[in-house]
Backbone as a chain_set.jsonl record, in Angstrom:
{"seq": "XXXXXXXXXXXXXXXXXXXXXXXXXXXXXXXXXXXXXXXXXXXXXXXXXXXXXXXXXXXXXXXXXXXXXXXXXXXXXXXXXXXXXXXXXXXXXXXXXXXXXXXXXXXXXXXXXXXXXXX", "coords": {"N": [[75.365, 117.473, 107.438], [75.732, 114.269, 106.85], [75.946, 111.633, 109.023], [78.771, 109.825, 109.418], [79.145, 106.078, 108.855], [79.741, 103.717, 111.541], [83.1, 101.742, 111.596], [82.9, 98.769, 109.981], [82.301, 95.269, 110.359], [83.328, 93.741, 108.46], [85.077, 95.499, 107.407], [86.782, 95.644, 109.072], [87.804, 92.875, 109.017], [89.069, 93.017, 106.44], [91.19, 94.908, 107.486], [92.444, 93.664, 109.446], [93.295, 91.412, 108.456], [95.174, 92.307, 106.114], [96.904, 93.286, 107.881], [97.676, 90.734, 109.063], [98.958, 89.672, 107.167], [101.315, 91.287, 106.597], [102.456, 91.227, 108.794], [102.882, 88.608, 109.978], [101.272, 87.867, 111.884], [98.8, 88.375, 114.329], [98.002, 91.526, 114.882], [97.352, 94.011, 117.557], [94.726, 96.013, 117.348], [93.151, 99.487, 117.447], [89.854, 101.096, 118.039], [88.665, 104.037, 117.386], [87.54, 107.506, 117.531], [88.033, 110.691, 115.342], [88.154, 114.257, 114.78], [87.724, 115.671, 111.687], [88.408, 118.046, 109.052], [86.61, 117.292, 106.257], [86.599, 118.746, 103.793], [88.834, 121.135, 102.368], [87.472, 123.508, 102.463], [85.858, 123.265, 104.365], [83.969, 124.333, 107.47], [83.497, 123.501, 109.869], [84.208, 120.573, 111.902], [84.239, 117.219, 111.275], [82.973, 114.169, 112.796], [84.933, 111.355, 112.398], [85.008, 107.748, 112.215], [88.03, 105.843, 113.474], [90.547, 103.763, 112.766], [93.383, 102.393, 114.584], [96.786, 101.508, 115.033], [99.841, 100.238, 116.245], [103.271, 99.607, 115.289], [106.476, 98.331, 115.286], [107.715, 100.623, 116.446], [106.425, 102.356, 114.918], [103.27, 104.446, 114.44], [100.204, 104.109, 113.138], [96.967, 105.348, 111.198], [94.023, 104.821, 110.216], [91.521, 106.571, 108.626], [87.858, 106.594, 108.416], [86.056, 108.221, 106.2], [83.646, 108.437, 104.879], [81.117, 106.519, 103.208], [82.453, 104.583, 101.737], [85.054, 105.751, 101.813], [88.469, 106.419, 102.624], [91.223, 107.738, 104.585], [94.496, 107.836, 105.226], [97.539, 107.819, 107.63], [100.739, 107.617, 108.894], [103.111, 107.596, 111.245], [106.015, 108.94, 113.659], [106.706, 110.288, 115.523], [104.468, 113.0, 116.703], [104.921, 115.427, 115.248], [105.796, 114.465, 112.909], [104.196, 113.541, 110.627], [103.598, 111.343, 108.034], [102.29, 110.585, 104.786], [100.855, 108.378, 101.825], [100.585, 109.78, 99.857], [98.452, 109.861, 98.311], [95.349, 111.331, 98.817], [92.562, 110.491, 99.38], [90.975, 107.122, 99.752], [88.962, 104.937, 97.71], [88.782, 102.32, 98.44], [89.658, 100.214, 100.894], [91.115, 98.13, 101.125], [93.251, 98.814, 99.137], [93.859, 101.136, 100.687], [95.285, 100.445, 102.953], [97.087, 98.442, 102.23], [98.549, 100.394, 100.519], [99.248, 102.329, 102.784], [100.726, 100.52, 104.423], [103.006, 99.965, 102.609], [103.944, 102.586, 102.092], [104.999, 103.212, 104.395], [106.92, 101.209, 104.932], [108.824, 101.556, 102.687], [109.762, 104.322, 103.593], [111.123, 103.646, 106.12], [112.867, 102.039, 104.992], [114.144, 103.667, 103.425], [115.031, 105.614, 105.448], [116.955, 104.17, 106.66], [118.767, 103.812, 104.495], [118.655, 101.842, 102.811], [117.212, 102.509, 100.292], [117.156, 104.742, 97.745], [116.684, 108.477, 98.404], [113.467, 109.606, 97.545], [112.569, 111.507, 97.882], [112.03, 115.182, 96.552]], "CA": [[75.983, 116.838, 107.079], [75.491, 113.093, 107.393], [77.074, 110.914, 109.996], [79.549, 108.61, 108.896], [79.077, 104.946, 109.574], [81.139, 103.094, 112.153], [83.73, 100.685, 110.953], [82.16, 97.608, 110.078], [83.026, 93.721, 110.806], [83.59, 93.306, 107.037], [86.307, 96.426, 107.019], [87.747, 94.96, 110.53], [88.396, 91.891, 108.58], [90.167, 93.468, 105.583], [92.587, 95.667, 107.902], [93.355, 92.474, 110.202], [93.836, 90.142, 107.219], [96.163, 92.705, 105.851], [97.839, 93.456, 108.951], [98.389, 89.68, 109.451], [100.09, 88.997, 106.001], [102.319, 92.075, 106.577], [103.613, 90.912, 110.289], [102.903, 87.29, 110.085], [100.584, 87.374, 113.366], [97.75, 89.29, 114.789], [98.131, 93.061, 115.448], [96.314, 94.739, 118.131], [94.147, 97.545, 116.771], [92.304, 100.122, 118.332], [88.99, 101.843, 117.144], [88.488, 105.456, 118.187], [86.99, 108.576, 116.565], [88.797, 111.729, 114.889], [87.287, 115.029, 114.179], [88.362, 116.035, 110.537], [87.868, 118.805, 107.848], [86.424, 116.603, 105.109], [86.925, 119.278, 102.389], [89.639, 122.169, 102.832], [86.644, 124.814, 102.635], [84.673, 123.135, 105.684], [84.537, 125.346, 108.639], [82.994, 122.47, 110.85], [84.9, 119.326, 111.898], [83.09, 115.959, 110.983], [83.298, 112.967, 113.565], [84.986, 110.332, 111.58], [85.685, 106.583, 112.911], [89.425, 105.357, 112.879], [91.567, 102.406, 113.352], [94.733, 102.751, 115.106], [97.773, 100.477, 115.526], [101.352, 100.72, 116.668], [104.066, 98.608, 115.196], [107.94, 98.601, 114.807], [108.037, 101.98, 116.593], [105.326, 103.501, 114.098], [101.75, 104.409, 114.695], [99.326, 104.056, 111.715], [95.789, 105.347, 111.303], [93.178, 104.668, 108.892], [90.372, 107.36, 108.985], [86.959, 106.279, 107.691], [85.383, 109.724, 105.859], [82.55, 108.304, 104.34], [80.454, 105.262, 103.379], [83.274, 103.957, 101.08], [85.89, 106.945, 102.111], [89.263, 106.507, 103.669], [92.253, 108.429, 104.336], [95.25, 107.382, 106.194], [98.712, 108.307, 107.624], [101.771, 107.041, 109.678], [104.049, 108.877, 112.17], [107.021, 108.427, 114.577], [106.307, 111.589, 116.4], [103.42, 113.529, 116.341], [105.091, 116.387, 114.202], [106.286, 113.787, 111.919], [103.137, 112.868, 110.044], [103.561, 110.899, 106.694], [100.949, 109.347, 104.262], [101.172, 107.634, 100.843], [100.51, 110.829, 98.714], [96.943, 109.909, 97.922], [94.426, 112.112, 99.54], [91.498, 109.826, 99.904], [90.902, 106.283, 98.979], [87.462, 104.264, 97.906], [88.995, 100.725, 98.399], [89.997, 99.847, 102.21], [92.411, 97.053, 100.864], [94.313, 99.619, 98.678], [94.343, 102.253, 101.352], [95.815, 99.573, 103.961], [98.294, 98.012, 101.809], [99.588, 101.739, 100.391], [99.911, 102.891, 103.912], [102.088, 99.711, 104.9], [104.086, 99.848, 101.488], [104.595, 103.775, 102.351], [105.624, 103.423, 105.536], [108.128, 100.515, 104.504], [109.678, 102.761, 102.113], [110.084, 105.328, 104.508], [111.867, 103.121, 106.655], [114.14, 101.592, 104.063], [114.931, 105.063, 102.951], [115.718, 106.355, 106.641], [118.045, 103.353, 106.898], [119.567, 104.102, 103.632], [118.315, 100.885, 101.759], [116.629, 102.784, 99.162], [117.376, 106.277, 97.426], [115.619, 109.164, 98.815], [112.399, 109.724, 96.767], [111.971, 113.291, 98.13], [112.375, 116.186, 96.128]], "C": [[75.826, 115.442, 107.595], [76.532, 112.173, 108.113], [77.661, 109.855, 109.389], [79.73, 107.307, 109.681], [80.136, 104.559, 110.209], [81.799, 101.982, 111.042], [83.167, 99.348, 110.975], [82.928, 96.275, 110.172], [83.908, 93.545, 109.309], [84.91, 94.162, 106.914], [87.211, 96.086, 108.063], [88.444, 93.86, 109.72], [89.559, 92.323, 107.412], [91.46, 94.138, 106.402], [93.513, 94.503, 108.899], [94.07, 91.732, 109.345], [95.251, 90.7, 106.756], [97.366, 92.666, 106.616], [98.779, 91.865, 109.131], [99.303, 89.169, 108.236], [101.099, 90.196, 106.103], [102.981, 91.364, 107.607], [103.644, 89.535, 110.383], [102.176, 86.708, 111.494], [99.459, 88.525, 113.374], [98.372, 90.415, 115.242], [96.96, 93.3, 116.25], [95.732, 95.91, 117.464], [93.218, 98.213, 117.585], [91.289, 100.739, 117.719], [88.866, 103.034, 118.238], [87.963, 106.171, 117.0], [87.81, 109.968, 116.393], [87.735, 112.588, 114.579], [88.275, 115.638, 112.929], [87.699, 116.817, 109.848], [87.591, 117.691, 106.813], [86.855, 117.194, 104.03], [87.63, 120.379, 103.07], [88.474, 123.38, 103.279], [85.828, 124.457, 103.927], [85.201, 124.076, 107.089], [84.243, 124.265, 109.823], [83.846, 121.167, 110.828], [83.716, 118.21, 111.896], [83.719, 114.654, 111.919], [83.626, 111.862, 112.537], [85.884, 109.054, 112.56], [87.038, 106.224, 112.57], [89.719, 103.943, 113.492], [92.957, 102.543, 113.589], [95.62, 101.573, 115.408], [99.285, 101.132, 115.658], [102.24, 99.329, 116.453], [105.383, 98.932, 114.994], [108.166, 99.976, 115.374], [107.383, 103.056, 115.769], [104.046, 103.586, 114.429], [101.222, 104.766, 113.429], [97.877, 104.148, 112.273], [95.059, 105.176, 110.139], [91.904, 105.4, 109.367], [89.032, 106.721, 108.147], [86.22, 107.785, 107.433], [84.541, 109.716, 105.139], [82.242, 106.874, 104.212], [81.681, 104.118, 102.728], [84.756, 104.778, 101.036], [87.034, 106.419, 102.875], [90.546, 107.43, 103.29], [93.088, 107.765, 105.285], [96.834, 108.195, 106.482], [99.556, 107.408, 108.735], [102.554, 108.103, 110.232], [104.812, 108.101, 113.443], [106.812, 109.185, 115.831], [105.247, 112.395, 115.772], [103.499, 114.814, 115.318], [105.764, 115.492, 112.94], [105.111, 112.85, 111.188], [103.355, 112.719, 108.682], [102.495, 110.386, 106.048], [101.598, 108.712, 102.622], [100.957, 108.535, 99.654], [99.16, 110.923, 97.936], [95.922, 110.407, 98.92], [93.342, 111.337, 100.263], [91.327, 108.607, 98.709], [89.464, 105.601, 98.616], [87.846, 102.921, 97.868], [90.045, 100.779, 99.671], [91.178, 99.252, 101.734], [93.527, 97.805, 100.344], [94.675, 100.7, 99.724], [95.589, 101.461, 102.493], [97.194, 99.085, 103.602], [98.967, 99.345, 101.27], [100.274, 102.524, 101.65], [101.183, 102.014, 104.316], [103.275, 99.97, 104.12], [104.893, 101.376, 102.012], [105.383, 103.886, 103.16], [107.066, 102.254, 105.353], [109.12, 101.044, 103.935], [110.442, 103.317, 102.782], [111.06, 104.642, 105.34], [112.935, 102.607, 106.024], [114.935, 102.779, 103.662], [115.725, 105.681, 104.147], [116.809, 105.377, 106.975], [119.049, 103.209, 105.765], [119.565, 102.767, 102.512], [117.822, 101.226, 100.502], [117.044, 104.344, 98.935], [116.459, 106.848, 97.951], [114.689, 109.523, 97.519], [111.894, 111.187, 96.69], [112.601, 114.056, 97.263], [113.691, 117.086, 96.445]], "O": [[75.776, 115.348, 108.822], [77.714, 112.041, 107.797], [76.981, 108.987, 108.842], [80.256, 107.245, 110.792], [81.282, 104.808, 109.833], [81.274, 101.518, 110.03], [82.971, 98.826, 112.072], [84.153, 96.268, 110.055], [85.095, 93.222, 109.282], [85.856, 93.617, 106.345], [88.418, 96.26, 107.895], [89.675, 93.887, 109.719], [90.742, 91.995, 107.509], [92.609, 93.926, 106.014], [94.731, 94.443, 109.066], [95.263, 91.447, 109.452], [96.284, 90.038, 106.855], [98.472, 92.232, 106.295], [99.995, 91.743, 109.271], [100.23, 88.372, 108.38], [102.043, 89.877, 105.38], [104.079, 90.871, 107.351], [104.638, 89.151, 110.999], [102.349, 85.622, 112.045], [99.335, 89.399, 112.516], [99.315, 90.286, 116.023], [95.82, 92.972, 115.917], [96.501, 96.775, 117.043], [92.516, 97.588, 118.379], [91.643, 101.104, 116.597], [88.938, 102.998, 119.467], [87.9, 105.743, 115.847], [88.288, 110.381, 117.45], [86.635, 112.179, 114.207], [89.421, 116.021, 113.165], [86.483, 116.641, 109.778], [88.627, 117.099, 106.512], [87.464, 116.52, 103.199], [87.259, 120.698, 104.2], [88.611, 124.054, 104.3], [85.177, 125.338, 104.489], [86.314, 124.368, 107.527], [85.001, 124.363, 110.789], [84.168, 120.714, 109.729], [82.59, 118.316, 112.383], [84.858, 114.236, 111.711], [82.709, 111.433, 111.836], [86.878, 109.185, 113.274], [87.317, 106.265, 111.372], [89.219, 103.3, 114.416], [93.679, 102.838, 112.637], [95.131, 100.651, 116.06], [99.7, 102.222, 115.263], [102.1, 98.288, 117.094], [105.511, 100.013, 114.419], [108.942, 100.624, 114.673], [107.621, 104.263, 115.819], [103.61, 102.497, 114.802], [101.729, 105.631, 112.715], [97.443, 103.53, 113.245], [95.584, 105.425, 109.053], [91.266, 104.982, 110.334], [89.354, 106.308, 107.033], [85.85, 108.444, 108.404], [84.312, 110.76, 104.528], [82.852, 106.032, 104.871], [81.786, 102.979, 103.184], [85.576, 104.397, 100.2], [86.681, 105.88, 103.924], [90.873, 107.79, 102.159], [92.537, 107.118, 106.175], [97.254, 109.04, 105.691], [98.963, 106.543, 109.38], [102.649, 109.251, 109.798], [104.446, 107.086, 114.036], [106.764, 108.708, 116.965], [105.106, 112.492, 114.553], [102.523, 115.225, 114.69], [106.243, 116.136, 112.006], [105.147, 111.62, 111.203], [103.349, 113.737, 107.99], [101.703, 109.709, 106.704], [102.814, 108.668, 102.432], [101.134, 108.089, 98.521], [98.838, 111.809, 97.144], [95.743, 109.701, 99.912], [93.162, 111.433, 101.477], [91.418, 108.716, 97.486], [88.671, 105.834, 99.529], [87.126, 102.237, 97.141], [91.144, 101.313, 99.523], [92.251, 99.827, 101.915], [94.647, 97.656, 100.833], [95.806, 101.178, 99.641], [96.666, 102.01, 102.727], [98.2, 99.197, 104.302], [100.141, 99.418, 101.632], [101.351, 103.12, 101.665], [102.316, 102.457, 104.505], [104.375, 100.169, 104.636], [106.094, 101.421, 102.277], [106.432, 104.509, 102.991], [108.18, 102.644, 105.702], [110.233, 101.087, 104.46], [111.649, 103.076, 102.791], [112.139, 105.225, 105.237], [114.029, 102.75, 106.571], [116.163, 102.828, 103.59], [116.84, 106.178, 103.991], [117.695, 105.866, 107.676], [120.086, 102.575, 105.961], [120.334, 102.708, 101.553], [117.921, 100.409, 99.587], [117.233, 105.082, 99.902], [115.399, 106.253, 98.146], [115.281, 109.719, 96.457], [111.184, 111.803, 95.895], [113.78, 113.768, 97.055], [113.864, 118.155, 95.858]]}, "num_chains": 1, "name": "protein.A"}
């Protein structure tokens, strides 16, 4: 399986710009690696670069799973992992905005500001 390229300066700019627009300030992000199954049938894990940040009591992760492929999730506690409902994005800006919007909607729902979207 080909190696997944590291997160580029352009990709970091997209993430940092999106976070600055959301929070109105610079947000500290960390780069790391995670091992994922890229496909449910995979037996082997693949090392993927990730961008991680923590804001307002929530942890956010964007996984780079290919040249232009991204997955994302947010969580408050390790057992409470949530996502956008989209398994993989081919546009980083859409991934980042979708992640932030899903978390904002979840937080509003938890506060009772929005009706529950869960079945």
